[in-house]
Amino acid sequence: MGNEQLEELRKELDEVNLQLVKLINERAKLAKEIGRVKSAQGLNRFDPVRERKMLDMISENNQGPFETSTLQHIFKQIFKASLELQEDDHRKALLV
Amino acid sequence: MGNEQLEELRKELDEVNLQLVKLINERAKLAKEIGRVKSAQGLNRFDPVRERKMLDMISENNQGPFETSTLQHIFKQIFKASLELQEDDHRKALLV
């Protein structure tokens, strides 16, 4: 009984994990695109003001159970990885 | 023109960020629930075999642009935060 319940919850969790993989990659595609547009305009890819705005938006929209600081920590990892992705793109563009 | 495009992409990114906040919190709720079921069964909340399976599933379902190692790093942060959430629950249960 308890094991069935556990299996059911784990299936739901796996489903959410796969949705997260898709959504994080969708976000990465948008970040790459933004990197391209900014690069074409000669703008710096790293924009601390924009990051601050995104972190504030997370704070305003967090209904828990995670603490805002926890979500912001996770998002900072995503921001960092996105910036690295944009930099890879930029390096490749320079090599063409 | 470039600025309008940038604004449009940023709006899309904000939308994805809010979806991520919701989905990560949805995952946290499931993890809490799993923690409760495991606790009632006297099982250890930390399960490295189950974590390995989830990381493998991410690898099998990653269509990019993020590298699998990047996604796995982000998920490890989520796993860690979920475990802390479960431990908070457990401490509160002990105090009742």
mmCIF file with all atom_site columns, C-alpha atoms in Angstrom:
data_model
loop_
_atom_site.group_PDB
_atom_site.id
_atom_site.type_symbol
_atom_site.label_atom_id
_atom_site.label_alt_id
_atom_site.label_comp_id
_atom_site.label_asym_id
_atom_site.label_entity_id
_atom_site.label_seq_id
_atom_site.pdbx_PDB_ins_code
_atom_site.Cartn_x
_atom_site.Cartn_y
_atom_site.Cartn_z
_atom_site.occupancy
_atom_site.B_iso_or_equiv
_atom_site.pdbx_formal_charge
_atom_site.auth_seq_id
_atom_site.auth_comp_id
_atom_site.auth_asym_id
_atom_site.auth_atom_id
_atom_site.pdbx_PDB_model_num
ATOM 1   C CA . MET A 1 1  ? 0.000  0.000  0.000   1.00 0.00 ? 1  MET A CA 1
ATOM 2   C CA . GLY A 1 2  ? 2.677  2.485  1.112   1.00 0.00 ? 2  GLY A CA 1
ATOM 3   C CA . ASN A 1 3  ? 4.914  1.233  -1.706  1.00 0.00 ? 3  ASN A CA 1
ATOM 4   C CA . GLU A 1 4  ? 2.234  1.730  -4.321  1.00 0.00 ? 4  GLU A CA 1
ATOM 5   C CA . GLN A 1 5  ? 1.744  5.274  -3.082  1.00 0.00 ? 5  GLN A CA 1
ATOM 6   C CA . LEU A 1 6  ? 5.509  5.843  -3.244  1.00 0.00 ? 6  LEU A CA 1
ATOM 7   C CA . GLU A 1 7  ? 5.677  4.448  -6.789  1.00 0.00 ? 7  GLU A CA 1
ATOM 8   C CA . GLU A 1 8  ? 2.797  6.685  -7.864  1.00 0.00 ? 8  GLU A CA 1
ATOM 9   C CA . LEU A 1 9  ? 4.443  9.799  -6.402  1.00 0.00 ? 9  LEU A CA 1
ATOM 10  C CA . ARG A 1 10 ? 7.759  8.895  -8.018  1.00 0.00 ? 10 ARG A CA 1
ATOM 11  C CA . LYS A 1 11 ? 6.052  8.550  -11.407 1.00 0.00 ? 11 LYS A CA 1
ATOM 12  C CA . GLU A 1 12 ? 4.590  12.035 -10.954 1.00 0.00 ? 12 GLU A CA 1
ATOM 13  C CA . LEU A 1 13 ? 8.032  13.336 -9.955  1.00 0.00 ? 13 LEU A CA 1
ATOM 14  C CA . ASP A 1 14 ? 9.637  11.767 -13.055 1.00 0.00 ? 14 ASP A CA 1
ATOM 15  C CA . GLU A 1 15 ? 7.003  13.479 -15.173 1.00 0.00 ? 15 GLU A CA 1
ATOM 16  C CA . VAL A 1 16 ? 7.788  16.852 -13.570 1.00 0.00 ? 16 VAL A CA 1
ATOM 17  C CA . ASN A 1 17 ? 11.534 16.229 -14.043 1.00 0.00 ? 17 ASN A CA 1
ATOM 18  C CA . LEU A 1 18 ? 11.015 15.702 -17.775 1.00 0.00 ? 18 LEU A CA 1
ATOM 19  C CA . GLN A 1 19 ? 8.894  18.841 -18.015 1.00 0.00 ? 19 GLN A CA 1
ATOM 20  C CA . LEU A 1 20 ? 11.678 20.729 -16.221 1.00 0.00 ? 20 LEU A CA 1
ATOM 21  C CA . VAL A 1 21 ? 14.312 19.410 -18.645 1.00 0.00 ? 21 VAL A CA 1
ATOM 22  C CA . LYS A 1 22 ? 12.195 20.674 -21.551 1.00 0.00 ? 22 LYS A CA 1
ATOM 23  C CA . LEU A 1 23 ? 11.470 24.041 -19.964 1.00 0.00 ? 23 LEU A CA 1
ATOM 24  C CA . ILE A 1 24 ? 15.076 24.693 -18.874 1.00 0.00 ? 24 ILE A CA 1
ATOM 25  C CA . ASN A 1 25 ? 16.216 23.902 -22.433 1.00 0.00 ? 25 ASN A CA 1
ATOM 26  C CA . GLU A 1 26 ? 13.482 26.128 -23.852 1.00 0.00 ? 26 GLU A CA 1
ATOM 27  C CA . ARG A 1 27 ? 14.840 28.888 -21.610 1.00 0.00 ? 27 ARG A CA 1
ATOM 28  C CA . ALA A 1 28 ? 18.368 28.148 -22.866 1.00 0.00 ? 28 ALA A CA 1
ATOM 29  C CA . LYS A 1 29 ? 17.214 28.579 -26.483 1.00 0.00 ? 29 LYS A CA 1
ATOM 30  C CA . LEU A 1 30 ? 15.695 31.966 -25.655 1.00 0.00 ? 30 LEU A CA 1
ATOM 31  C CA . ALA A 1 31 ? 18.859 33.019 -23.797 1.00 0.00 ? 31 ALA A CA 1
ATOM 32  C CA . LYS A 1 32 ? 20.967 32.036 -26.831 1.00 0.00 ? 32 LYS A CA 1
ATOM 33  C CA . GLU A 1 33 ? 18.696 34.074 -29.067 1.00 0.00 ? 33 GLU A CA 1
ATOM 34  C CA . ILE A 1 34 ? 18.935 37.052 -26.711 1.00 0.00 ? 34 ILE A CA 1
ATOM 35  C CA . GLY A 1 35 ? 22.726 36.649 -26.723 1.00 0.00 ? 35 GLY A CA 1
ATOM 36  C CA . ARG A 1 36 ? 22.730 36.810 -30.537 1.00 0.00 ? 36 ARG A CA 1
ATOM 37  C CA . VAL A 1 37 ? 20.575 39.945 -30.644 1.00 0.00 ? 37 VAL A CA 1
ATOM 38  C CA . LYS A 1 38 ? 22.696 41.666 -27.989 1.00 0.00 ? 38 LYS A CA 1
ATOM 39  C CA . SER A 1 39 ? 25.897 40.648 -29.716 1.00 0.00 ? 39 SER A CA 1
ATOM 40  C CA . ALA A 1 40 ? 24.622 42.098 -33.003 1.00 0.00 ? 40 ALA A CA 1
ATOM 41  C CA . GLN A 1 41 ? 23.934 45.353 -31.151 1.00 0.00 ? 41 GLN A CA 1
ATOM 42  C CA . GLY A 1 42 ? 27.372 45.333 -29.566 1.00 0.00 ? 42 GLY A CA 1
ATOM 43  C CA . LEU A 1 43 ? 25.822 44.944 -26.085 1.00 0.00 ? 43 LEU A CA 1
ATOM 44  C CA . ASN A 1 44 ? 27.467 43.078 -23.235 1.00 0.00 ? 44 ASN A CA 1
ATOM 45  C CA . ARG A 1 45 ? 25.858 39.682 -22.686 1.00 0.00 ? 45 ARG A CA 1
ATOM 46  C CA . PHE A 1 46 ? 26.081 39.941 -18.890 1.00 0.00 ? 46 PHE A CA 1
ATOM 47  C CA . ASP A 1 47 ? 23.515 42.387 -17.534 1.00 0.00 ? 47 ASP A CA 1
ATOM 48  C CA . PRO A 1 48 ? 23.374 42.504 -13.716 1.00 0.00 ? 48 PRO A CA 1
ATOM 49  C CA . VAL A 1 49 ? 20.393 44.903 -13.708 1.00 0.00 ? 49 VAL A CA 1
ATOM 50  C CA . ARG A 1 50 ? 18.339 42.505 -15.821 1.00 0.00 ? 50 ARG A CA 1
ATOM 51  C CA . GLU A 1 51 ? 19.384 39.574 -13.569 1.00 0.00 ? 51 GLU A CA 1
ATOM 52  C CA . ARG A 1 52 ? 18.304 41.541 -10.499 1.00 0.00 ? 52 ARG A CA 1
ATOM 53  C CA . LYS A 1 53 ? 14.912 42.174 -12.127 1.00 0.00 ? 53 LYS A CA 1
ATOM 54  C CA . MET A 1 54 ? 14.469 38.463 -12.844 1.00 0.00 ? 54 MET A CA 1
ATOM 55  C CA . LEU A 1 55 ? 15.402 37.549 -9.258  1.00 0.00 ? 55 LEU A CA 1
ATOM 56  C CA . ASP A 1 56 ? 12.895 40.126 -7.946  1.00 0.00 ? 56 ASP A CA 1
ATOM 57  C CA . MET A 1 57 ? 10.198 38.690 -10.209 1.00 0.00 ? 57 MET A CA 1
ATOM 58  C CA . ILE A 1 58 ? 10.900 35.222 -8.769  1.00 0.00 ? 58 ILE A CA 1
ATOM 59  C CA . SER A 1 59 ? 10.547 36.631 -5.262  1.00 0.00 ? 59 SER A CA 1
ATOM 60  C CA . GLU A 1 60 ? 7.220  38.291 -6.122  1.00 0.00 ? 60 GLU A CA 1
ATOM 61  C CA . ASN A 1 61 ? 5.802  35.123 -7.677  1.00 0.00 ? 61 ASN A CA 1
ATOM 62  C CA . ASN A 1 62 ? 7.014  32.456 -5.273  1.00 0.00 ? 62 ASN A CA 1
ATOM 63  C CA . GLN A 1 63 ? 4.133  30.656 -3.584  1.00 0.00 ? 63 GLN A CA 1
ATOM 64  C CA . GLY A 1 64 ? 6.389  28.014 -1.962  1.00 0.00 ? 64 GLY A CA 1
ATOM 65  C CA . PRO A 1 65 ? 7.095  25.511 -0.573  1.00 0.00 ? 65 PRO A CA 1
ATOM 66  C CA . PHE A 1 66 ? 10.656 26.463 -1.553  1.00 0.00 ? 66 PHE A CA 1
ATOM 67  C CA . GLU A 1 67 ? 12.076 29.564 0.104   1.00 0.00 ? 67 GLU A CA 1
ATOM 68  C CA . THR A 1 68 ? 12.712 32.454 -2.280  1.00 0.00 ? 68 THR A CA 1
ATOM 69  C CA . SER A 1 69 ? 16.451 32.255 -1.480  1.00 0.00 ? 69 SER A CA 1
ATOM 70  C CA . THR A 1 70 ? 16.475 28.593 -2.576  1.00 0.00 ? 70 THR A CA 1
ATOM 71  C CA . LEU A 1 71 ? 14.749 29.380 -5.886  1.00 0.00 ? 71 LEU A CA 1
ATOM 72  C CA . GLN A 1 72 ? 17.058 32.316 -6.483  1.00 0.00 ? 72 GLN A CA 1
ATOM 73  C CA . HIS A 1 73 ? 20.094 30.102 -5.876  1.00 0.00 ? 73 HIS A CA 1
ATOM 74  C CA . ILE A 1 74 ? 18.803 27.574 -8.451  1.00 0.00 ? 74 ILE A CA 1
ATOM 75  C CA . PHE A 1 75 ? 18.089 30.356 -10.958 1.00 0.00 ? 75 PHE A CA 1
ATOM 76  C CA . LYS A 1 76 ? 21.566 31.834 -10.484 1.00 0.00 ? 76 LYS A CA 1
ATOM 77  C CA . GLN A 1 77 ? 22.966 28.466 -11.620 1.00 0.00 ? 77 GLN A CA 1
ATOM 78  C CA . ILE A 1 78 ? 20.676 28.634 -14.670 1.00 0.00 ? 78 ILE A CA 1
ATOM 79  C CA . PHE A 1 79 ? 21.755 32.240 -15.426 1.00 0.00 ? 79 PHE A CA 1
ATOM 80  C CA . LYS A 1 80 ? 25.421 31.222 -15.175 1.00 0.00 ? 80 LYS A CA 1
ATOM 81  C CA . ALA A 1 81 ? 24.948 28.224 -17.477 1.00 0.00 ? 81 ALA A CA 1
ATOM 82  C CA . SER A 1 82 ? 23.037 30.411 -19.968 1.00 0.00 ? 82 SER A CA 1
ATOM 83  C CA . LEU A 1 83 ? 25.816 32.957 -20.043 1.00 0.00 ? 83 LEU A CA 1
ATOM 84  C CA . GLU A 1 84 ? 28.352 30.195 -20.711 1.00 0.00 ? 84 GLU A CA 1
ATOM 85  C CA . LEU A 1 85 ? 26.152 28.963 -23.566 1.00 0.00 ? 85 LEU A CA 1
ATOM 86  C CA . GLN A 1 86 ? 26.042 32.487 -25.041 1.00 0.00 ? 86 GLN A CA 1
ATOM 87  C CA . GLU A 1 87 ? 29.824 32.773 -24.706 1.00 0.00 ? 87 GLU A CA 1
ATOM 88  C CA . ASP A 1 88 ? 30.311 29.455 -26.526 1.00 0.00 ? 88 ASP A CA 1
ATOM 89  C CA . ASP A 1 89 ? 28.151 30.829 -29.335 1.00 0.00 ? 89 ASP A CA 1
ATOM 90  C CA . HIS A 1 90 ? 30.189 34.012 -29.421 1.00 0.00 ? 90 HIS A CA 1
ATOM 91  C CA . ARG A 1 91 ? 33.482 32.098 -29.573 1.00 0.00 ? 91 ARG A CA 1
ATOM 92  C CA . LYS A 1 92 ? 32.141 29.962 -32.416 1.00 0.00 ? 92 LYS A CA 1
ATOM 93  C CA . ALA A 1 93 ? 31.000 33.104 -34.268 1.00 0.00 ? 93 ALA A CA 1
ATOM 94  C CA . LEU A 1 94 ? 34.499 34.569 -33.952 1.00 0.00 ? 94 LEU A CA 1
ATOM 95  C CA . LEU A 1 95 ? 36.008 31.399 -35.418 1.00 0.00 ? 95 LEU A CA 1
ATOM 96  C CA . VAL A 1 96 ? 33.852 31.508 -38.568 1.00 0.00 ? 96 VAL A CA 1
ATOM 97  C CA . MET B 1 1  ? 13.937 47.344 -34.220 1.00 0.00 ? 1  MET B CA 1
ATOM 98  C CA . GLY B 1 2  ? 16.656 45.346 -32.420 1.00 0.00 ? 2  GLY B CA 1
ATOM 99  C CA . ASN B 1 3  ? 15.365 46.689 -29.131 1.00 0.00 ? 3  ASN B CA 1
ATOM 100 C CA . GLU B 1 4  ? 11.811 45.599 -29.839 1.00 0.00 ? 4  GLU B CA 1
ATOM 101 C CA . GLN B 1 5  ? 13.084 42.138 -30.662 1.00 0.00 ? 5  GLN B CA 1
ATOM 102 C CA . LEU B 1 6  ? 15.070 42.107 -27.416 1.00 0.00 ? 6  LEU B CA 1
ATOM 103 C CA . GLU B 1 7  ? 12.026 43.230 -25.425 1.00 0.00 ? 7  GLU B CA 1
ATOM 104 C CA . GLU B 1 8  ? 9.907  40.516 -27.029 1.00 0.00 ? 8  GLU B CA 1
ATOM 105 C CA . LEU B 1 9  ? 12.453 37.793 -26.238 1.00 0.00 ? 9  LEU B CA 1
ATOM 106 C CA . ARG B 1 10 ? 12.784 39.047 -22.672 1.00 0.00 ? 10 ARG B CA 1
ATOM 107 C CA . LYS B 1 11 ? 9.012  38.878 -22.219 1.00 0.00 ? 11 LYS B CA 1
ATOM 108 C CA . GLU B 1 12 ? 9.090  35.272 -23.402 1.00 0.00 ? 12 GLU B CA 1
ATOM 109 C CA . LEU B 1 13 ? 11.972 34.549 -21.019 1.00 0.00 ? 13 LEU B CA 1
ATOM 110 C CA . ASP B 1 14 ? 10.071 36.097 -18.089 1.00 0.00 ? 14 ASP B CA 1
ATOM 111 C CA . GLU B 1 15 ? 7.128  33.854 -18.947 1.00 0.00 ? 15 GLU B CA 1
ATOM 112 C CA . VAL B 1 16 ? 9.356  30.765 -18.930 1.00 0.00 ? 16 VAL B CA 1
ATOM 113 C CA . ASN B 1 17 ? 10.921 31.890 -15.627 1.00 0.00 ? 17 ASN B CA 1
ATOM 114 C CA . LEU B 1 18 ? 7.473  32.042 -14.000 1.00 0.00 ? 18 LEU B CA 1
ATOM 115 C CA . GLN B 1 19 ? 6.577  28.611 -15.378 1.00 0.00 ? 19 GLN B CA 1
ATOM 116 C CA . LEU B 1 20 ? 9.842  27.298 -13.935 1.00 0.00 ? 20 LEU B CA 1
ATOM 117 C CA . VAL B 1 21 ? 9.085  28.799 -10.510 1.00 0.00 ? 21 VAL B CA 1
ATOM 118 C CA . LYS B 1 22 ? 5.713  27.011 -10.543 1.00 0.00 ? 22 LYS B CA 1
ATOM 119 C CA . LEU B 1 23 ? 7.109  23.718 -11.764 1.00 0.00 ? 23 LEU B CA 1
ATOM 120 C CA . ILE B 1 24 ? 10.066 23.674 -9.348  1.00 0.00 ? 24 ILE B CA 1
ATOM 121 C CA . ASN B 1 25 ? 7.640  24.350 -6.476  1.00 0.00 ? 25 ASN B CA 1
ATOM 122 C CA . GLU B 1 26 ? 5.294  21.645 -7.772  1.00 0.00 ? 26 GLU B CA 1
ATOM 123 C CA . ARG B 1 27 ? 8.266  19.290 -7.681  1.00 0.00 ? 27 ARG B CA 1
ATOM 124 C CA . ALA B 1 28 ? 9.057  20.433 -4.127  1.00 0.00 ? 28 ALA B CA 1
ATOM 125 C CA . LYS B 1 29 ? 5.503  19.557 -3.032  1.00 0.00 ? 29 LYS B CA 1
ATOM 126 C CA . LEU B 1 30 ? 5.859  16.066 -4.485  1.00 0.00 ? 30 LEU B CA 1
ATOM 127 C CA . ALA B 1 31 ? 9.250  15.631 -2.829  1.00 0.00 ? 31 ALA B CA 1
ATOM 128 C CA . LYS B 1 32 ? 7.754  16.666 0.527   1.00 0.00 ? 32 LYS B CA 1
ATOM 129 C CA . GLU B 1 33 ? 4.950  14.150 0.046   1.00 0.00 ? 33 GLU B CA 1
ATOM 130 C CA . ILE B 1 34 ? 7.466  11.424 -0.833  1.00 0.00 ? 34 ILE B CA 1
ATOM 131 C CA . GLY B 1 35 ? 9.447  12.374 2.283   1.00 0.00 ? 35 GLY B CA 1
ATOM 132 C CA . ARG B 1 36 ? 6.321  11.915 4.414   1.00 0.00 ? 36 ARG B CA 1
ATOM 133 C CA . VAL B 1 37 ? 5.528  8.499  2.934   1.00 0.00 ? 37 VAL B CA 1
ATOM 134 C CA . LYS B 1 38 ? 9.122  7.325  3.343   1.00 0.00 ? 38 LYS B CA 1
ATOM 135 C CA . SER B 1 39 ? 9.286  8.669  6.873   1.00 0.00 ? 39 SER B CA 1
ATOM 136 C CA . ALA B 1 40 ? 6.077  6.777  7.775   1.00 0.00 ? 40 ALA B CA 1
ATOM 137 C CA . GLN B 1 41 ? 7.707  3.612  6.400   1.00 0.00 ? 41 GLN B CA 1
ATOM 138 C CA . GLY B 1 42 ? 10.889 4.261  8.347   1.00 0.00 ? 42 GLY B CA 1
ATOM 139 C CA . LEU B 1 43 ? 12.857 4.676  5.112   1.00 0.00 ? 43 LEU B CA 1
ATOM 140 C CA . ASN B 1 44 ? 15.845 6.983  4.743   1.00 0.00 ? 44 ASN B CA 1
ATOM 141 C CA . ARG B 1 45 ? 14.926 10.143 2.842   1.00 0.00 ? 45 ARG B CA 1
ATOM 142 C CA . PHE B 1 46 ? 18.212 10.213 0.945   1.00 0.00 ? 46 PHE B CA 1
ATOM 143 C CA . ASP B 1 47 ? 18.311 7.548  -1.754  1.00 0.00 ? 47 ASP B CA 1
ATOM 144 C CA . PRO B 1 48 ? 21.409 7.702  -4.001  1.00 0.00 ? 48 PRO B CA 1
ATOM 145 C CA . VAL B 1 49 ? 20.131 4.910  -6.284  1.00 0.00 ? 49 VAL B CA 1
ATOM 146 C CA . ARG B 1 50 ? 16.921 6.816  -6.992  1.00 0.00 ? 50 ARG B CA 1
ATOM 147 C CA . GLU B 1 51 ? 18.923 10.037 -7.594  1.00 0.00 ? 51 GLU B CA 1
ATOM 148 C CA . ARG B 1 52 ? 21.165 8.177  -10.044 1.00 0.00 ? 52 ARG B CA 1
ATOM 149 C CA . LYS B 1 53 ? 18.073 6.936  -11.899 1.00 0.00 ? 53 LYS B CA 1
ATOM 150 C CA . MET B 1 54 ? 16.704 10.466 -12.151 1.00 0.00 ? 54 MET B CA 1
ATOM 151 C CA . LEU B 1 55 ? 20.050 11.787 -13.441 1.00 0.00 ? 55 LEU B CA 1
ATOM 152 C CA . ASP B 1 56 ? 20.134 8.981  -16.048 1.00 0.00 ? 56 ASP B CA 1
ATOM 153 C CA . MET B 1 57 ? 16.598 9.829  -17.130 1.00 0.00 ? 57 MET B CA 1
ATOM 154 C CA . ILE B 1 58 ? 17.670 13.466 -17.623 1.00 0.00 ? 58 ILE B CA 1
ATOM 155 C CA . SER B 1 59 ? 20.580 12.308 -19.761 1.00 0.00 ? 59 SER B CA 1
ATOM 156 C CA . GLU B 1 60 ? 18.299 10.111 -21.892 1.00 0.00 ? 60 GLU B CA 1
ATOM 157 C CA . ASN B 1 61 ? 15.778 12.915 -22.447 1.00 0.00 ? 61 ASN B CA 1
ATOM 158 C CA . ASN B 1 62 ? 18.045 15.898 -23.001 1.00 0.00 ? 62 ASN B CA 1
ATOM 159 C CA . GLN B 1 63 ? 17.607 17.407 -26.457 1.00 0.00 ? 63 GLN B CA 1
ATOM 160 C CA . GLY B 1 64 ? 19.793 20.461 -25.708 1.00 0.00 ? 64 GLY B CA 1
ATOM 161 C CA . PRO B 1 65 ? 20.965 23.141 -26.078 1.00 0.00 ? 65 PRO B CA 1
ATOM 162 C CA . PHE B 1 66 ? 22.214 22.629 -22.522 1.00 0.00 ? 66 PHE B CA 1
ATOM 163 C CA . GLU B 1 67 ? 24.817 19.903 -22.029 1.00 0.00 ? 67 GLU B CA 1
ATOM 164 C CA . THR B 1 68 ? 23.604 16.968 -19.937 1.00 0.00 ? 68 THR B CA 1
ATOM 165 C CA . SER B 1 69 ? 26.267 17.762 -17.321 1.00 0.00 ? 69 SER B CA 1
ATOM 166 C CA . THR B 1 70 ? 24.849 21.285 -16.970 1.00 0.00 ? 70 THR B CA 1
ATOM 167 C CA . LEU B 1 71 ? 21.295 20.000 -16.487 1.00 0.00 ? 71 LEU B CA 1
ATOM 168 C CA . GLN B 1 72 ? 22.490 17.396 -14.013 1.00 0.00 ? 72 GLN B CA 1
ATOM 169 C CA . HIS B 1 73 ? 24.314 20.079 -12.031 1.00 0.00 ? 73 HIS B CA 1
ATOM 170 C CA . ILE B 1 74 ? 21.119 22.170 -11.850 1.00 0.00 ? 74 ILE B CA 1
ATOM 171 C CA . PHE B 1 75 ? 19.060 19.132 -10.830 1.00 0.00 ? 75 PHE B CA 1
ATOM 172 C CA . LYS B 1 76 ? 21.556 18.218 -8.103  1.00 0.00 ? 76 LYS B CA 1
ATOM 173 C CA . GLN B 1 77 ? 20.881 21.645 -6.569  1.00 0.00 ? 77 GLN B CA 1
ATOM 174 C CA . ILE B 1 78 ? 17.154 20.918 -6.755  1.00 0.00 ? 78 ILE B CA 1
ATOM 175 C CA . PHE B 1 79 ? 17.647 17.468 -5.163  1.00 0.00 ? 79 PHE B CA 1
ATOM 176 C CA . LYS B 1 80 ? 19.700 19.017 -2.353  1.00 0.00 ? 80 LYS B CA 1
ATOM 177 C CA . ALA B 1 81 ? 17.103 21.727 -1.695  1.00 0.00 ? 81 ALA B CA 1
ATOM 178 C CA . SER B 1 82 ? 14.317 19.100 -1.713  1.00 0.00 ? 82 SER B CA 1
ATOM 179 C CA . LEU B 1 83 ? 16.143 16.983 0.836   1.00 0.00 ? 83 LEU B CA 1
ATOM 180 C CA . GLU B 1 84 ? 16.559 20.031 3.079   1.00 0.00 ? 84 GLU B CA 1
ATOM 181 C CA . LEU B 1 85 ? 12.826 20.703 2.760   1.00 0.00 ? 85 LEU B CA 1
ATOM 182 C CA . GLN B 1 86 ? 12.066 17.101 3.760   1.00 0.00 ? 86 GLN B CA 1
ATOM 183 C CA . GLU B 1 87 ? 14.429 17.393 6.730   1.00 0.00 ? 87 GLU B CA 1
ATOM 184 C CA . ASP B 1 88 ? 12.699 20.583 7.897   1.00 0.00 ? 88 ASP B CA 1
ATOM 185 C CA . ASP B 1 89 ? 9.406  18.693 7.757   1.00 0.00 ? 89 ASP B CA 1
ATOM 186 C CA . HIS B 1 90 ? 10.908 15.844 9.743   1.00 0.00 ? 90 HIS B CA 1
ATOM 187 C CA . ARG B 1 91 ? 12.282 18.170 12.441  1.00 0.00 ? 91 ARG B CA 1
ATOM 188 C CA . LYS B 1 92 ? 8.874  19.861 12.738  1.00 0.00 ? 92 LYS B CA 1
ATOM 189 C CA . ALA B 1 93 ? 7.199  16.443 13.034  1.00 0.00 ? 93 ALA B CA 1
ATOM 190 C CA . LEU B 1 94 ? 9.574  15.523 15.865  1.00 0.00 ? 94 LEU B CA 1
ATOM 191 C CA . LEU B 1 95 ? 8.705  18.725 17.712  1.00 0.00 ? 95 LEU B CA 1
ATOM 192 C CA . VAL B 1 96 ? 4.943  18.070 17.665  1.00 0.00 ? 96 VAL B CA 1
#
